[in-house]
Amino acid sequence: MMDFRGKKVLVTAGTGGIGLATAIKFRSHGAAVAITGRNAETLNAVASGHGLRGHVSDASDEESVRQLRSEIEESLGGLDVLVNNAGIAGPTGLVDSLDLEDWEETLKVNLTSQFLHVKHFVKMLRCSGTPSIINISSAAGQHAFPGRAAYASSKWAVIGFTKTVAAELGEDGIRVNAVCPGPIDGPRMRAVMEAKAAMLAQPIAEINMEQNRVSSLGRMSTAEDVANMVLFTASSLAGSVTGQALSVDGHIEKLY
């Protein structure tokens, strides 16, 4: 059932978008929820406003993640669900125009951060009776995405990481899945579409229409759509679901 009373949940990058929607949803189903963010003022305002526990942390920095583990042990007293949500959009441009620094930063935030949290929290998860890890990937991790090589590569890698870790941790009863959102209506996606319009020298209205056409439903998904899938994946209803890449995209077959 979708009952998380008594469960302890950590959502990285939980001050907005998918992260916040997921944290609020877990909280509404009875879980004790901690979120992370890099800006203390924003984090504290969001956490206090939604009954969450806020922890300042840089998801892609190992020492920061080590410190977070100690804080979570103290504040939650354990962990049942880890949601690796931290991510950035990365650069937009054809591959020969990308800067190495932007490429490496995208992989660091979108992929390495997930490795660091699994590495440092898996011991805690082994002590849970119902452990689950949900890694946020993307439809861009399942399809070619011209102009978005860094982002797409990082999200394809998340799925490979997820499947491998699911195989490694299955004997511990830890389920590991990736959730793959399509384009999400919000500030980040609007910025990506503006950058794409500039790259292609096309009107933003045309880019918006093209974006909606890639989905069979003819629209973008919402952060709450993704949060619902994350909760299902973490719940007892998905007790035999592991090593999967679960799409929440309105049925997308291509991104261009």
Short mmCIF file of C-alpha atoms in Angstrom, two decimals, residues 1-4 22 25-26 29 132-134 175 177-179 224-242 246:
data_model
loop_
_atom_site.label_atom_id
_atom_site.label_comp_id
_atom_site.label_asym_id
_atom_site.label_seq_id
_atom_site.Cartn_x
_atom_site.Cartn_y
_atom_site.Cartn_z
CA MET A 1 0.00 0.00 0.00
CA MET A 2 1.02 3.64 -0.37
CA ASP A 3 1.50 3.95 3.38
CA PHE A 4 4.84 5.31 4.53
CA THR A 22 8.29 14.06 -4.13
CA LYS A 25 4.05 13.49 -1.38
CA PHE A 26 6.05 11.21 0.93
CA HIS A 29 1.70 9.61 3.21
CA SER A 132 14.54 1.29 -1.84
CA ILE A 133 16.70 3.55 -3.99
CA ILE A 134 15.13 5.65 -6.73
CA ARG A 175 15.41 -2.47 -4.69
CA ASN A 177 15.08 1.68 -9.90
CA ALA A 178 15.35 4.67 -12.20
CA VAL A 179 12.44 6.98 -12.91
CA GLU A 224 3.60 15.64 -9.32
CA ASP A 225 3.27 13.03 -12.08
CA VAL A 226 6.86 12.03 -11.39
CA ALA A 227 6.39 12.12 -7.61
CA ASN A 228 3.50 9.68 -7.93
CA MET A 229 5.74 7.21 -9.77
CA VAL A 230 8.51 7.59 -7.20
CA LEU A 231 6.09 6.79 -4.38
CA PHE A 232 4.71 3.77 -6.19
CA THR A 233 8.24 2.52 -6.86
CA ALA A 234 9.18 2.88 -3.18
CA SER A 235 5.97 1.26 -1.94
CA SER A 236 5.11 -2.35 -1.14
CA LEU A 237 3.00 -2.38 -4.31
CA ALA A 238 6.28 -2.51 -6.24
CA GLY A 239 7.87 -5.16 -4.06
CA SER A 240 9.20 -7.17 -7.02
CA VAL A 241 10.19 -4.17 -9.14
CA THR A 242 13.93 -3.58 -9.30
CA LEU A 246 10.27 3.56 -15.46
#
